[in-house]
């Protein structure tokens, strides 16, 4: 069986935590994760307002840590600069963290798995919407 690679963005892990989609939808993919996603999920743990939320978010963060983090290197930096330049030239909003995650997927030439609409306006980004 041929397994397609994909980059899971932060919304995938939050969606799993909130049970917003069936995990079977991503079973056919070999998922990677951005270091930006790891940072966002860790921040969520630190900002939890009660022990129950903190425990749930920590579990989600630990799940994300099981996936291979894709390095932010010069190729990713170049993709990010090109992407942000194109978005700004088109007068579009540039969500900084999402643009780094998108640039990572583009540099590695893999689609991004997401539940987030912020990626819809990003040119040349392949999206798996869950």
PDB file of N, CA and C in Angstrom, residues 83-99 117-122:
ATOM      1  N   UNK A  83       6.061  33.057   0.017  1.00  0.00           N
ATOM      2  CA  UNK A  83       4.635  32.967   0.333  1.00  0.00           C
ATOM      3  C   UNK A  83       4.120  34.271   0.938  1.00  0.00           C
ATOM      4  N   UNK A  84       4.806  34.782   1.940  1.00  0.00           N
ATOM      5  CA  UNK A  84       4.370  36.010   2.602  1.00  0.00           C
ATOM      6  C   UNK A  84       4.403  37.184   1.628  1.00  0.00           C
ATOM      7  N   UNK A  85       5.417  37.244   0.783  1.00  0.00           N
ATOM      8  CA  UNK A  85       5.505  38.304  -0.215  1.00  0.00           C
ATOM      9  C   UNK A  85       4.299  38.270  -1.155  1.00  0.00           C
ATOM     10  N   UNK A  86       3.940  37.074  -1.613  1.00  0.00           N
ATOM     11  CA  UNK A  86       2.794  36.930  -2.525  1.00  0.00           C
ATOM     12  C   UNK A  86       1.486  37.298  -1.828  1.00  0.00           C
ATOM     13  N   UNK A  87       1.328  36.876  -0.588  1.00  0.00           N
ATOM     14  CA  UNK A  87       0.101  37.200   0.146  1.00  0.00           C
ATOM     15  C   UNK A  87      -0.023  38.706   0.385  1.00  0.00           C
ATOM     16  N   UNK A  88       1.074  39.339   0.774  1.00  0.00           N
ATOM     17  CA  UNK A  88       1.043  40.785   1.010  1.00  0.00           C
ATOM     18  C   UNK A  88       0.768  41.542  -0.283  1.00  0.00           C
ATOM     19  N   UNK A  89       1.384  41.099  -1.383  1.00  0.00           N
ATOM     20  CA  UNK A  89       1.163  41.751  -2.677  1.00  0.00           C
ATOM     21  C   UNK A  89      -0.299  41.656  -3.105  1.00  0.00           C
ATOM     22  N   UNK A  90      -0.962  40.586  -2.690  1.00  0.00           N
ATOM     23  CA  UNK A  90      -2.378  40.401  -3.017  1.00  0.00           C
ATOM     24  C   UNK A  90      -3.290  41.077  -1.989  1.00  0.00           C
ATOM     25  N   UNK A  91      -2.690  41.747  -1.000  1.00  0.00           N
ATOM     26  CA  UNK A  91      -3.469  42.436   0.017  1.00  0.00           C
ATOM     27  C   UNK A  91      -4.147  41.508   1.005  1.00  0.00           C
ATOM     28  N   UNK A  92      -3.593  40.325   1.164  1.00  0.00           N
ATOM     29  CA  UNK A  92      -4.203  39.328   2.053  1.00  0.00           C
ATOM     30  C   UNK A  92      -3.574  39.361   3.441  1.00  0.00           C
ATOM     31  N   UNK A  93      -4.364  38.917   4.402  1.00  0.00           N
ATOM     32  CA  UNK A  93      -3.900  38.765   5.785  1.00  0.00           C
ATOM     33  C   UNK A  93      -2.838  37.660   5.818  1.00  0.00           C
ATOM     34  N   UNK A  94      -1.801  37.861   6.611  1.00  0.00           N
ATOM     35  CA  UNK A  94      -0.739  36.864   6.713  1.00  0.00           C
ATOM     36  C   UNK A  94      -0.646  36.371   8.153  1.00  0.00           C
ATOM     37  N   UNK A  95      -1.288  35.238   8.456  1.00  0.00           N
ATOM     38  CA  UNK A  95      -1.141  34.665   9.794  1.00  0.00           C
ATOM     39  C   UNK A  95       0.270  34.075   9.928  1.00  0.00           C
ATOM     40  N   UNK A  96       1.072  34.645  10.793  1.00  0.00           N
ATOM     41  CA  UNK A  96       2.496  34.303  10.839  1.00  0.00           C
ATOM     42  C   UNK A  96       2.735  32.820  11.116  1.00  0.00           C
ATOM     43  N   UNK A  97       2.164  32.273  12.184  1.00  0.00           N
ATOM     44  CA  UNK A  97       2.423  30.862  12.477  1.00  0.00           C
ATOM     45  C   UNK A  97       1.935  29.959  11.352  1.00  0.00           C
ATOM     46  N   UNK A  98       0.722  30.218  10.846  1.00  0.00           N
ATOM     47  CA  UNK A  98       0.198  29.389   9.757  1.00  0.00           C
ATOM     48  C   UNK A  98       1.056  29.515   8.501  1.00  0.00           C
ATOM     49  N   UNK A  99       1.623  30.691   8.261  1.00  0.00           N
ATOM     50  CA  UNK A  99       2.461  30.844   7.069  1.00  0.00           C
ATOM     51  C   UNK A  99       3.758  30.041   7.204  1.00  0.00           C
ATOM     52  N   UNK A 117      -9.261  27.346   7.959  1.00  0.00           N
ATOM     53  CA  UNK A 117      -9.531  28.032   6.689  1.00  0.00           C
ATOM     54  C   UNK A 117      -8.456  29.043   6.310  1.00  0.00           C
ATOM     55  N   UNK A 118      -7.529  29.360   7.222  1.00  0.00           N
ATOM     56  CA  UNK A 118      -6.490  30.346   6.913  1.00  0.00           C
ATOM     57  C   UNK A 118      -5.605  29.922   5.749  1.00  0.00           C
ATOM     58  N   UNK A 119      -5.537  28.647   5.474  1.00  0.00           N
ATOM     59  CA  UNK A 119      -4.668  28.165   4.396  1.00  0.00           C
ATOM     60  C   UNK A 119      -5.304  28.303   3.018  1.00  0.00           C
ATOM     61  N   UNK A 120      -6.611  28.510   2.965  1.00  0.00           N
ATOM     62  CA  UNK A 120      -7.317  28.515   1.687  1.00  0.00           C
ATOM     63  C   UNK A 120      -6.783  29.554   0.705  1.00  0.00           C
ATOM     64  N   UNK A 121      -6.312  30.678   1.190  1.00  0.00           N
ATOM     65  CA  UNK A 121      -5.835  31.752   0.323  1.00  0.00           C
ATOM     66  C   UNK A 121      -4.351  31.639  -0.019  1.00  0.00           C
ATOM     67  N   UNK A 122      -3.694  30.595   0.469  1.00  0.00           N
ATOM     68  CA  UNK A 122      -2.250  30.474   0.246  1.00  0.00           C
ATOM     69  C   UNK A 122      -1.985  29.764  -1.079  1.00  0.00           C
TER      70      UNK A 122
END
